[in-house]
PDB file of C-alpha atoms and ligand atoms in Angstrom:
ATOM      1  CA  MET A   1     153.085-168.303 -54.770  1.00 45.00           C
ATOM      2  CA  ALA A   2     155.889-165.814 -54.114  1.00 50.00           C
ATOM      3  CA  PRO A   3     155.090-162.179 -54.974  1.00 49.00           C
ATOM      4  CA  ASP A   4     156.449-161.069 -58.340  1.00 55.00           C
ATOM      5  CA  PRO A   5     159.355-158.678 -57.601  1.00 51.00           C
ATOM      6  CA  ASN A   6     158.592-156.822 -60.848  1.00 55.00           C
ATOM      7  CA  ILE A   7     155.156-155.763 -59.590  1.00 57.00           C
ATOM      8  CA  GLN A   8     155.563-153.000 -57.044  1.00 61.00           C
ATOM      9  CA  PRO A   9     152.726-152.583 -54.544  1.00 67.00           C
ATOM     10  CA  SER A  10     150.899-149.279 -55.050  1.00 79.00           C
ATOM     11  CA  THR A  11     152.276-146.379 -53.036  1.00 84.00           C
ATOM     12  CA  ARG A  12     148.864-144.705 -53.042  1.00 86.00           C
ATOM     13  CA  LEU A  13     145.897-145.289 -50.788  1.00 87.00           C
ATOM     14  CA  MET A  14     142.344-144.004 -51.203  1.00 85.00           C
ATOM     15  CA  GLY A  15     141.404-141.663 -48.341  1.00 84.00           C
ATOM     16  CA  SER A  16     138.090-139.940 -47.715  1.00 80.00           C
ATOM     17  CA  ASP A  17     139.235-136.931 -49.803  1.00 79.00           C
ATOM     18  CA  GLY A  18     140.731-138.936 -52.669  1.00 83.00           C
ATOM     19  CA  PRO A  19     143.993-140.837 -53.262  1.00 87.00           C
ATOM     20  CA  VAL A  20     146.907-140.067 -50.941  1.00 87.00           C
ATOM     21  CA  GLU A  21     150.568-140.554 -51.926  1.00 88.00           C
ATOM     22  CA  LEU A  22     152.243-142.619 -49.200  1.00 88.00           C
ATOM     23  CA  SER A  23     155.921-142.396 -50.223  1.00 87.00           C
ATOM     24  CA  GLY A  24     157.914-140.080 -47.995  1.00 88.00           C
ATOM     25  CA  ARG A  25     155.351-140.343 -45.195  1.00 92.00           C
ATOM     26  CA  ALA A  26     155.412-142.297 -41.943  1.00 93.00           C
ATOM     27  CA  ILE A  27     152.940-143.508 -39.321  1.00 94.00           C
ATOM     28  CA  GLY A  28     152.452-140.616 -36.912  1.00 92.00           C
ATOM     29  CA  VAL A  29     150.429-142.321 -34.192  1.00 93.00           C
ATOM     30  CA  SER A  30     150.767-145.383 -31.985  1.00 93.00           C
ATOM     31  CA  MET A  31     149.448-148.274 -34.076  1.00 92.00           C
ATOM     32  CA  PRO A  32     150.020-151.950 -33.260  1.00 93.00           C
ATOM     33  CA  CYS A  33     150.797-154.348 -36.114  1.00 94.00           C
ATOM     34  CA  PRO A  34     147.762-156.665 -36.451  1.00 92.00           C
ATOM     35  CA  THR A  35     150.023-159.707 -36.897  1.00 92.00           C
ATOM     36  CA  CYS A  36     152.637-159.308 -34.174  1.00 95.00           C
ATOM     37  CA  GLY A  37     151.562-156.307 -32.084  1.00 92.00           C
ATOM     38  CA  TYR A  38     154.747-154.299 -32.784  1.00 94.00           C
ATOM     39  CA  ASP A  39     154.111-150.537 -32.557  1.00 94.00           C
ATOM     40  CA  LEU A  40     154.333-149.157 -36.097  1.00 94.00           C
ATOM     41  CA  ARG A  41     154.717-145.499 -35.038  1.00 94.00           C
ATOM     42  CA  GLY A  42     157.478-143.973 -37.138  1.00 92.00           C
ATOM     43  CA  ALA A  43     157.457-146.795 -39.738  1.00 92.00           C
ATOM     44  CA  SER A  44     157.453-145.780 -43.406  1.00 92.00           C
ATOM     45  CA  ALA A  45     153.952-145.861 -44.866  1.00 91.00           C
ATOM     46  CA  ILE A  46     155.217-147.894 -47.833  1.00 91.00           C
ATOM     47  CA  GLY A  47     157.508-150.097 -45.711  1.00 91.00           C
ATOM     48  CA  GLN A  48     156.977-153.241 -43.710  1.00 93.00           C
ATOM     49  CA  CYS A  49     156.615-154.114 -40.033  1.00 93.00           C
ATOM     50  CA  ALA A  50     160.155-154.384 -38.592  1.00 92.00           C
ATOM     51  CA  GLU A  51     159.189-157.515 -36.631  1.00 92.00           C
ATOM     52  CA  CYS A  52     157.103-159.609 -39.023  1.00 94.00           C
ATOM     53  CA  GLY A  53     157.209-157.958 -42.456  1.00 91.00           C
ATOM     54  CA  HIS A  54     153.489-157.108 -42.621  1.00 93.00           C
ATOM     55  CA  GLN A  55     152.889-154.380 -45.269  1.00 92.00           C
ATOM     56  CA  VAL A  56     152.276-151.073 -43.469  1.00 92.00           C
ATOM     57  CA  ARG A  57     150.055-149.937 -46.363  1.00 92.00           C
ATOM     58  CA  ASP A  58     147.711-152.876 -45.652  1.00 91.00           C
ATOM     59  CA  VAL A  59     147.577-151.951 -41.961  1.00 92.00           C
ATOM     60  CA  LEU A  60     146.625-148.381 -42.921  1.00 92.00           C
ATOM     61  CA  ALA A  61     144.000-149.593 -45.388  1.00 91.00           C
ATOM     62  CA  SER A  62     142.298-151.737 -42.760  1.00 89.00           C
ATOM     63  CA  ALA A  63     142.328-148.959 -40.132  1.00 90.00           C
ATOM     64  CA  ILE A  64     140.462-146.342 -42.185  1.00 90.00           C
ATOM     65  CA  ASP A  65     136.977-146.307 -43.688  1.00 89.00           C
ATOM     66  CA  PRO A  66     136.832-143.604 -46.395  1.00 87.00           C
ATOM     67  CA  GLN A  67     133.457-144.914 -47.602  1.00 86.00           C
ATOM     68  CA  ALA A  68     131.874-144.103 -44.221  1.00 88.00           C
ATOM     69  CA  HIS A  69     133.551-140.688 -44.085  1.00 87.00           C
ATOM     70  CA  ARG A  70     132.094-139.741 -47.474  1.00 88.00           C
ATOM     71  CA  LEU A  71     128.496-140.266 -46.254  1.00 90.00           C
ATOM     72  CA  PRO A  72     126.526-137.314 -44.836  1.00 90.00           C
ATOM     73  CA  PRO A  73     126.989-137.207 -41.044  1.00 87.00           C
ATOM     74  CA  LEU A  74     124.164-138.345 -38.759  1.00 89.00           C
ATOM     75  CA  ALA A  75     122.672-135.649 -36.532  1.00 87.00           C
ATOM     76  CA  ASP A  76     123.298-137.627 -33.341  1.00 90.00           C
ATOM     77  CA  PRO A  77     125.279-140.798 -34.097  1.00 92.00           C
ATOM     78  CA  ARG A  78     125.656-141.815 -30.441  1.00 93.00           C
ATOM     79  CA  ALA A  79     121.898-141.801 -29.858  1.00 94.00           C
ATOM     80  CA  VAL A  80     121.266-143.751 -33.076  1.00 94.00           C
ATOM     81  CA  GLY A  81     123.748-146.442 -31.996  1.00 95.00           C
ATOM     82  CA  ASP A  82     122.187-146.667 -28.530  1.00 96.00           C
ATOM     83  CA  GLY A  83     118.676-146.769 -30.038  1.00 96.00           C
ATOM     84  CA  LEU A  84     119.549-149.702 -32.292  1.00 96.00           C
ATOM     85  CA  VAL A  85     121.105-151.652 -29.414  1.00 97.00           C
ATOM     86  CA  PHE A  86     118.129-151.010 -27.097  1.00 97.00           C
ATOM     87  CA  ILE A  87     115.543-152.056 -29.694  1.00 96.00           C
ATOM     88  CA  SER A  88     117.457-155.193 -30.713  1.00 96.00           C
ATOM     89  CA  LEU A  89     117.923-156.171 -27.047  1.00 96.00           C
ATOM     90  CA  GLY A  90     114.187-155.697 -26.413  1.00 95.00           C
ATOM     91  CA  LEU A  91     113.382-158.036 -29.329  1.00 95.00           C
ATOM     92  CA  ALA A  92     115.888-160.622 -28.085  1.00 95.00           C
ATOM     93  CA  VAL A  93     114.376-160.601 -24.567  1.00 93.00           C
ATOM     94  CA  CYS A  94     110.867-160.890 -26.046  1.00 91.00           C
ATOM     95  CA  VAL A  95     111.836-164.174 -27.745  1.00 91.00           C
ATOM     96  CA  ALA A  96     114.255-165.540 -25.136  1.00 89.00           C
ATOM     97  CA  LEU A  97     111.732-165.535 -22.279  1.00 82.00           C
ATOM     98  CA  PRO A  98     108.887-167.507 -23.931  1.00 79.00           C
ATOM     99  CA  LEU A  99     111.524-169.817 -25.419  1.00 82.00           C
ATOM    100  CA  ILE A 100     112.904-170.640 -21.965  1.00 83.00           C
ATOM    101  CA  GLY A 101     109.320-171.056 -20.759  1.00 77.00           C
ATOM    102  CA  MET A 102     108.491-173.441 -23.628  1.00 74.00           C
ATOM    103  CA  LEU A 103     111.625-175.494 -22.970  1.00 77.00           C
ATOM    104  CA  CYS A 104     110.713-175.750 -19.266  1.00 78.00           C
ATOM    105  CA  VAL A 105     107.176-176.884 -20.149  1.00 74.00           C
ATOM    106  CA  TRP A 106     108.537-179.382 -22.689  1.00 74.00           C
ATOM    107  CA  ILE A 107     111.032-180.856 -20.200  1.00 78.00           C
ATOM    108  CA  ALA A 108     108.246-180.992 -17.570  1.00 76.00           C
ATOM    109  CA  THR A 109     105.956-182.977 -19.913  1.00 74.00           C
ATOM    110  CA  GLN A 110     108.795-185.362 -20.783  1.00 75.00           C
ATOM    111  CA  THR A 111     109.883-186.015 -17.206  1.00 78.00           C
ATOM    112  CA  ASP A 112     106.591-185.494 -15.379  1.00 73.00           C
ATOM    113  CA  ARG A 113     108.350-183.081 -13.068  1.00 70.00           C
ATOM    114  CA  LEU A 114     107.510-179.420 -12.796  1.00 67.00           C
ATOM    115  CA  LEU A 115     110.754-177.448 -13.055  1.00 64.00           C
ATOM    116  CA  LEU A 116     109.413-174.127 -11.929  1.00 64.00           C
ATOM    117  CA  ASP A 117     106.700-172.906  -9.649  1.00 67.00           C
ATOM    118  CA  SER A 118     103.990-171.323 -11.829  1.00 70.00           C
ATOM    119  CA  ARG A 119     104.090-168.158  -9.722  1.00 74.00           C
ATOM    120  CA  LEU A 120     107.808-167.903 -10.536  1.00 74.00           C
ATOM    121  CA  VAL A 121     106.977-168.230 -14.257  1.00 73.00           C
ATOM    122  CA  ASP A 122     104.367-165.466 -13.976  1.00 76.00           C
ATOM    123  CA  LEU A 123     106.871-163.238 -12.179  1.00 81.00           C
ATOM    124  CA  ALA A 124     109.559-163.919 -14.814  1.00 80.00           C
ATOM    125  CA  MET A 125     107.133-163.073 -17.626  1.00 81.00           C
ATOM    126  CA  PHE A 126     106.089-159.880 -15.836  1.00 86.00           C
ATOM    127  CA  ILE A 127     109.708-158.763 -15.383  1.00 88.00           C
ATOM    128  CA  GLY A 128     110.379-159.726 -19.019  1.00 88.00           C
ATOM    129  CA  ALA A 129     107.425-157.681 -20.243  1.00 91.00           C
ATOM    130  CA  VAL A 130     108.627-154.651 -18.272  1.00 94.00           C
ATOM    131  CA  ALA A 131     112.155-155.116 -19.694  1.00 94.00           C
ATOM    132  CA  VAL A 132     110.818-155.384 -23.262  1.00 94.00           C
ATOM    133  CA  LEU A 133     108.712-152.242 -22.800  1.00 95.00           C
ATOM    134  CA  ALA A 134     111.566-150.298 -21.201  1.00 96.00           C
ATOM    135  CA  LEU A 135     114.160-151.308 -23.832  1.00 96.00           C
ATOM    136  CA  GLY A 136     111.832-150.720 -26.803  1.00 95.00           C
ATOM    137  CA  LEU A 137     110.562-147.338 -25.631  1.00 95.00           C
ATOM    138  CA  LEU A 138     114.060-146.210 -24.633  1.00 96.00           C
ATOM    139  CA  GLY A 139     115.248-147.213 -28.108  1.00 96.00           C
ATOM    140  CA  CYS A 140     112.452-145.186 -29.746  1.00 95.00           C
ATOM    141  CA  TRP A 141     113.330-142.185 -27.591  1.00 95.00           C
ATOM    142  CA  GLN A 142     116.982-142.405 -28.687  1.00 94.00           C
ATOM    143  CA  LEU A 143     115.929-142.527 -32.349  1.00 92.00           C
ATOM    144  CA  ARG A 144     113.675-139.458 -32.070  1.00 89.00           C
ATOM    145  CA  PRO A 145     114.177-137.409 -35.250  1.00 81.00           C
ATOM    146  CA  ARG A 146     116.681-134.595 -35.027  1.00 79.00           C
ATOM    147  CA  HIS A 147     116.673-131.571 -37.254  1.00 76.00           C
ATOM    148  CA  LYS A 148     118.530-132.326 -40.448  1.00 77.00           C
ATOM    149  CA  GLY A 149     120.572-135.488 -40.829  1.00 78.00           C
ATOM    150  CA  PRO A 150     119.951-138.306 -43.328  1.00 84.00           C
ATOM    151  CA  LEU A 151     117.941-140.428 -40.895  1.00 86.00           C
ATOM    152  CA  GLN A 152     114.862-138.265 -40.393  1.00 87.00           C
ATOM    153  CA  ARG A 153     112.352-140.285 -42.396  1.00 88.00           C
ATOM    154  CA  ALA A 154     113.700-143.694 -41.402  1.00 90.00           C
ATOM    155  CA  ALA A 155     113.754-142.660 -37.731  1.00 91.00           C
ATOM    156  CA  ARG A 156     110.155-141.427 -37.834  1.00 91.00           C
ATOM    157  CA  LYS A 157     109.017-144.709 -39.353  1.00 92.00           C
ATOM    158  CA  ALA A 158     111.069-146.670 -36.799  1.00 92.00           C
ATOM    159  CA  ILE A 159     109.507-144.827 -33.875  1.00 93.00           C
ATOM    160  CA  ARG A 160     105.939-145.259 -35.140  1.00 94.00           C
ATOM    161  CA  LEU A 161     106.259-148.966 -35.893  1.00 95.00           C
ATOM    162  CA  ALA A 162     108.736-150.019 -33.195  1.00 94.00           C
ATOM    163  CA  GLY A 163     106.816-147.993 -30.590  1.00 95.00           C
ATOM    164  CA  LEU A 164     103.540-149.737 -31.431  1.00 96.00           C
ATOM    165  CA  GLY A 165     105.384-153.063 -31.778  1.00 95.00           C
ATOM    166  CA  THR A 166     106.948-152.657 -28.337  1.00 95.00           C
ATOM    167  CA  LEU A 167     103.556-151.983 -26.722  1.00 95.00           C
ATOM    168  CA  LEU A 168     102.103-155.084 -28.417  1.00 94.00           C
ATOM    169  CA  MET A 169     105.071-157.251 -27.354  1.00 93.00           C
ATOM    170  CA  GLY A 170     104.836-156.053 -23.744  1.00 92.00           C
ATOM    171  CA  ALA A 171     101.077-156.665 -23.588  1.00 91.00           C
ATOM    172  CA  GLY A 172     101.485-160.031 -25.320  1.00 89.00           C
ATOM    173  CA  LEU A 173     104.125-161.208 -22.841  1.00 86.00           C
ATOM    174  CA  LEU A 174     101.855-160.230 -19.933  1.00 85.00           C
ATOM    175  CA  ALA A 175      98.997-162.288 -21.409  1.00 83.00           C
ATOM    176  CA  MET A 176     101.110-165.270 -22.472  1.00 76.00           C
ATOM    177  CA  PRO A 177     101.318-167.154 -19.123  1.00 68.00           C
ATOM    178  CA  MET A 178      97.585-167.830 -19.405  1.00 66.00           C
ATOM    179  CA  LEU A 179      98.553-170.809 -21.474  1.00 59.00           C
ATOM    180  CA  ASP A 180      95.365-172.355 -22.764  1.00 60.00           C
ATOM    181  CA  GLY A 181      92.798-169.569 -22.694  1.00 72.00           C
ATOM    182  CA  MET A 182      91.708-167.153 -25.374  1.00 77.00           C
ATOM    183  CA  VAL A 183      93.761-164.452 -23.604  1.00 78.00           C
ATOM    184  CA  GLY A 184      96.921-166.533 -24.020  1.00 78.00           C
ATOM    185  CA  LEU A 185      96.213-166.935 -27.735  1.00 83.00           C
ATOM    186  CA  VAL A 186      95.633-163.208 -28.239  1.00 86.00           C
ATOM    187  CA  GLY A 187      98.812-162.578 -26.215  1.00 85.00           C
ATOM    188  CA  THR A 188     100.878-164.821 -28.470  1.00 85.00           C
ATOM    189  CA  LEU A 189      99.481-163.162 -31.589  1.00 89.00           C
ATOM    190  CA  ALA A 190     100.079-159.679 -30.170  1.00 91.00           C
ATOM    191  CA  ALA A 191     103.696-160.494 -29.282  1.00 90.00           C
ATOM    192  CA  TRP A 192     104.468-161.892 -32.760  1.00 90.00           C
ATOM    193  CA  ALA A 193     102.699-159.009 -34.528  1.00 94.00           C
ATOM    194  CA  GLY A 194     104.643-156.558 -32.339  1.00 95.00           C
ATOM    195  CA  MET A 195     107.899-158.277 -33.255  1.00 94.00           C
ATOM    196  CA  LEU A 196     107.162-158.018 -36.998  1.00 96.00           C
ATOM    197  CA  LEU A 197     106.215-154.338 -36.655  1.00 96.00           C
ATOM    198  CA  SER A 198     109.381-153.530 -34.695  1.00 96.00           C
ATOM    199  CA  LEU A 199     111.634-155.390 -37.141  1.00 96.00           C
ATOM    200  CA  GLY A 200     110.042-153.733 -40.159  1.00 96.00           C
ATOM    201  CA  GLY A 201     110.188-150.330 -38.474  1.00 94.00           C
ATOM    202  CA  VAL A 202     113.831-150.398 -37.455  1.00 95.00           C
ATOM    203  CA  ARG A 203     115.113-151.816 -40.752  1.00 95.00           C
ATOM    204  CA  GLY A 204     115.606-148.444 -42.479  1.00 93.00           C
ATOM    205  CA  VAL A 205     117.647-147.095 -39.558  1.00 94.00           C
ATOM    206  CA  LEU A 206     119.769-150.247 -39.415  1.00 95.00           C
ATOM    207  CA  VAL A 207     120.567-150.099 -43.142  1.00 94.00           C
ATOM    208  CA  GLU A 208     121.370-146.360 -43.196  1.00 93.00           C
ATOM    209  CA  ALA A 209     123.415-146.408 -39.969  1.00 94.00           C
ATOM    210  CA  GLY A 210     125.038-149.711 -41.008  1.00 94.00           C
ATOM    211  CA  ARG A 211     126.530-148.047 -44.101  1.00 94.00           C
ATOM    212  CA  ARG A 212     128.822-146.243 -41.663  1.00 93.00           C
ATOM    213  CA  CYS A 213     130.229-149.453 -40.174  1.00 94.00           C
ATOM    214  CA  ARG A 214     132.675-151.380 -42.336  1.00 91.00           C
ATOM    215  CA  LEU A 215     132.364-154.591 -40.309  1.00 92.00           C
ATOM    216  CA  PHE A 216     128.585-154.565 -40.851  1.00 94.00           C
ATOM    217  CA  ARG A 217     128.905-153.626 -44.542  1.00 93.00           C
ATOM    218  CA  THR A 218     131.362-156.403 -45.317  1.00 91.00           C
ATOM    219  CA  ALA A 219     130.191-159.184 -42.960  1.00 92.00           C
ATOM    220  CA  THR A 220     128.530-162.087 -44.734  1.00 88.00           C
ATOM    221  CA  LEU A 221     127.778-164.943 -42.331  1.00 88.00           C
ATOM    222  CA  GLN A 222     127.477-162.844 -39.189  1.00 90.00           C
ATOM    223  CA  ARG A 223     125.298-160.171 -40.759  1.00 92.00           C
ATOM    224  CA  GLN A 224     121.672-160.691 -39.808  1.00 93.00           C
ATOM    225  CA  ARG A 225     119.187-159.667 -42.504  1.00 94.00           C
ATOM    226  CA  ILE A 226     115.886-158.273 -41.255  1.00 95.00           C
ATOM    227  CA  PRO A 227     113.684-159.976 -43.924  1.00 95.00           C
ATOM    228  CA  THR A 228     115.082-163.370 -42.824  1.00 95.00           C
ATOM    229  CA  LEU A 229     114.240-162.544 -39.208  1.00 96.00           C
ATOM    230  CA  MET A 230     110.722-161.502 -40.219  1.00 96.00           C
ATOM    231  CA  LEU A 231     110.180-164.724 -42.172  1.00 97.00           C
ATOM    232  CA  THR A 232     111.443-166.857 -39.256  1.00 96.00           C
ATOM    233  CA  ALA A 233     109.227-164.929 -36.826  1.00 94.00           C
ATOM    234  CA  THR A 234     106.200-165.430 -39.082  1.00 95.00           C
ATOM    235  CA  LEU A 235     106.782-169.195 -39.343  1.00 95.00           C
ATOM    236  CA  ALA A 236     107.402-169.555 -35.599  1.00 92.00           C
ATOM    237  CA  GLY A 237     104.307-167.497 -34.786  1.00 90.00           C
ATOM    238  CA  ALA A 238     102.145-169.513 -37.198  1.00 92.00           C
ATOM    239  CA  CYS A 239     103.279-172.873 -35.750  1.00 91.00           C
ATOM    240  CA  LEU A 240     102.821-171.826 -32.121  1.00 85.00           C
ATOM    241  CA  THR A 241      99.427-170.238 -32.824  1.00 87.00           C
ATOM    242  CA  GLY A 242      98.396-173.471 -34.583  1.00 88.00           C
ATOM    243  CA  VAL A 243      99.382-175.471 -31.490  1.00 85.00           C
ATOM    244  CA  ARG A 244      97.359-173.184 -29.223  1.00 82.00           C
ATOM    245  CA  VAL A 245      94.274-173.276 -31.426  1.00 85.00           C
ATOM    246  CA  ALA A 246      94.467-177.066 -31.715  1.00 85.00           C
ATOM    247  CA  ARG A 247      94.819-177.364 -27.942  1.00 81.00           C
ATOM    248  CA  MET A 248      91.773-175.148 -27.399  1.00 81.00           C
ATOM    249  CA  VAL A 249      89.659-177.098 -29.903  1.00 83.00           C
ATOM    250  CA  ASP A 250      90.645-180.549 -28.636  1.00 81.00           C
ATOM    251  CA  PRO A 251      92.904-180.821 -25.565  1.00 76.00           C
ATOM    252  CA  ALA A 252      93.337-184.554 -26.218  1.00 77.00           C
ATOM    253  CA  ALA A 253      94.932-183.891 -29.613  1.00 73.00           C
ATOM    254  CA  VAL A 254      98.202-182.569 -28.154  1.00 70.00           C
ATOM    255  CA  GLY A 255     100.015-185.815 -28.973  1.00 74.00           C
ATOM    256  CA  SER A 256      99.005-185.787 -32.629  1.00 78.00           C
ATOM    257  CA  ILE A 257     100.282-182.237 -33.195  1.00 82.00           C
ATOM    258  CA  MET A 258     103.650-182.893 -31.541  1.00 84.00           C
ATOM    259  CA  TRP A 259     105.403-182.236 -34.886  1.00 87.00           C
ATOM    260  CA  LEU A 260     103.889-178.747 -35.001  1.00 88.00           C
ATOM    261  CA  SER A 261     105.119-178.006 -31.478  1.00 85.00           C
ATOM    262  CA  VAL A 262     108.623-179.210 -32.365  1.00 88.00           C
ATOM    263  CA  LEU A 263     108.617-177.157 -35.578  1.00 92.00           C
ATOM    264  CA  GLY A 264     107.437-174.063 -33.687  1.00 89.00           C
ATOM    265  CA  LEU A 265     110.113-174.578 -31.033  1.00 88.00           C
ATOM    266  CA  THR A 266     112.820-175.026 -33.694  1.00 92.00           C
ATOM    267  CA  MET A 267     111.717-171.873 -35.528  1.00 93.00           C
ATOM    268  CA  THR A 268     111.685-169.925 -32.252  1.00 91.00           C
ATOM    269  CA  LEU A 269     115.187-171.203 -31.498  1.00 93.00           C
ATOM    270  CA  MET A 270     116.366-170.030 -34.947  1.00 95.00           C
ATOM    271  CA  LEU A 271     114.689-166.670 -34.375  1.00 95.00           C
ATOM    272  CA  ALA A 272     116.451-166.319 -31.013  1.00 94.00           C
ATOM    273  CA  MET A 273     119.831-167.069 -32.636  1.00 95.00           C
ATOM    274  CA  GLY A 274     119.100-164.555 -35.403  1.00 96.00           C
ATOM    275  CA  LEU A 275     118.240-161.929 -32.815  1.00 96.00           C
ATOM    276  CA  VAL A 276     121.529-162.558 -30.988  1.00 96.00           C
ATOM    277  CA  TYR A 277     123.304-161.720 -34.265  1.00 97.00           C
ATOM    278  CA  PHE A 278     121.060-158.671 -34.671  1.00 97.00           C
ATOM    279  CA  VAL A 279     122.191-157.451 -31.216  1.00 97.00           C
ATOM    280  CA  ILE A 280     125.855-158.101 -32.163  1.00 97.00           C
ATOM    281  CA  ASN A 281     125.395-156.183 -35.461  1.00 97.00           C
ATOM    282  CA  ALA A 282     123.779-153.285 -33.592  1.00 97.00           C
ATOM    283  CA  MET A 283     126.751-153.215 -31.198  1.00 97.00           C
ATOM    284  CA  TRP A 284     129.229-153.092 -34.112  1.00 96.00           C
ATOM    285  CA  ILE A 285     127.336-150.163 -35.613  1.00 96.00           C
ATOM    286  CA  ARG A 286     127.089-148.433 -32.224  1.00 96.00           C
ATOM    287  CA  ARG A 287     130.855-148.739 -31.730  1.00 95.00           C
ATOM    288  CA  ASP A 288     131.677-147.205 -35.123  1.00 94.00           C
ATOM    289  CA  LEU A 289     129.077-144.442 -34.723  1.00 94.00           C
ATOM    290  CA  ARG A 290     130.480-143.493 -31.303  1.00 94.00           C
ATOM    291  CA  GLN A 291     134.095-143.718 -32.388  1.00 91.00           C
ATOM    292  CA  PRO A 292     134.405-143.435 -36.169  1.00 89.00           C
ATOM    293  CA  PRO A 293     137.588-144.897 -37.703  1.00 89.00           C
ATOM    294  CA  PRO A 294     140.404-142.327 -38.187  1.00 89.00           C
ATOM    295  CA  ARG A 295     140.968-140.505 -41.464  1.00 90.00           C
ATOM    296  CA  LEU A 296     144.145-141.380 -43.358  1.00 90.00           C
ATOM    297  CA  ALA A 297     145.578-137.903 -42.785  1.00 87.00           C
ATOM    298  CA  GLU A 298     145.264-138.364 -39.006  1.00 89.00           C
ATOM    299  CA  LEU A 299     147.499-141.450 -39.107  1.00 91.00           C
ATOM    300  CA  LEU A 300     150.349-140.051 -41.224  1.00 90.00           C
ATOM    301  CA  ARG A 301     153.141-137.514 -40.793  1.00 85.00           C
ATOM    302  CA  GLU A 302     155.645-136.236 -43.344  1.00 83.00           C
TER     303      GLU A 302
HETATM  304 ZN1   ZN B   1     154.247-157.104 -37.321  1.00 91.76          ZN
END
């Protein structure tokens, strides 16, 4: 439908300090048109792109984030962004490694060929455990509470829970290669409990810091919700623990609980995909915390 020529587009735009009148003002900085790439510097703020006709007002509206600017500033936004990325990466590694291990074991049982030397598996799990510990603890260190700032309580909770969770995940990964023993079972439980603790702990920081990132606030499909991750982790952990217990009780029953193994593997796969989105979300937030979007006044000149 063609735009109604009788309805004029608004010449005002909401900035962080209230509505700004755009008529008589021009773009004062280098700013590529999102449609064609033409540099809009000098273009009238209520005009159109000289190349493709894109409304300059729309380009301005998508470049600023007054909602984020109105929130109280974080004490150390860079560290918060880094902390979120480190913790999410640690969680992703904690799931990716056992998942690869499970797939290797599954392929080996299907083809009767061992894909990896068991010493290599042990070494990979050891390196993975060290990586999970390093990433998780580094993340907690970055989130350490600063004086003032709106994140103090959430950060304290994140450090307590994610710190303990990281230690459990690291210890669990170290114990996991002992596949069929009691130690392996305790290891699996410790790793899943650690994951739930870390997710629950970091949630408050993610939500509060995420309010400052428009992409995170407005994303629907690509935004990973922590409660969903926790539910998936719980289901995956329950299935895999069930398989281990069944195997310990009756090693011959492995065939009859195949469905449980497949369900556990599927849940773990879904958890891994969710964690990849969690890492991507954390990187969006980190980017906007490090380099907040410009204020409207910074983009305009008289
Ligand atoms: Zn254009």
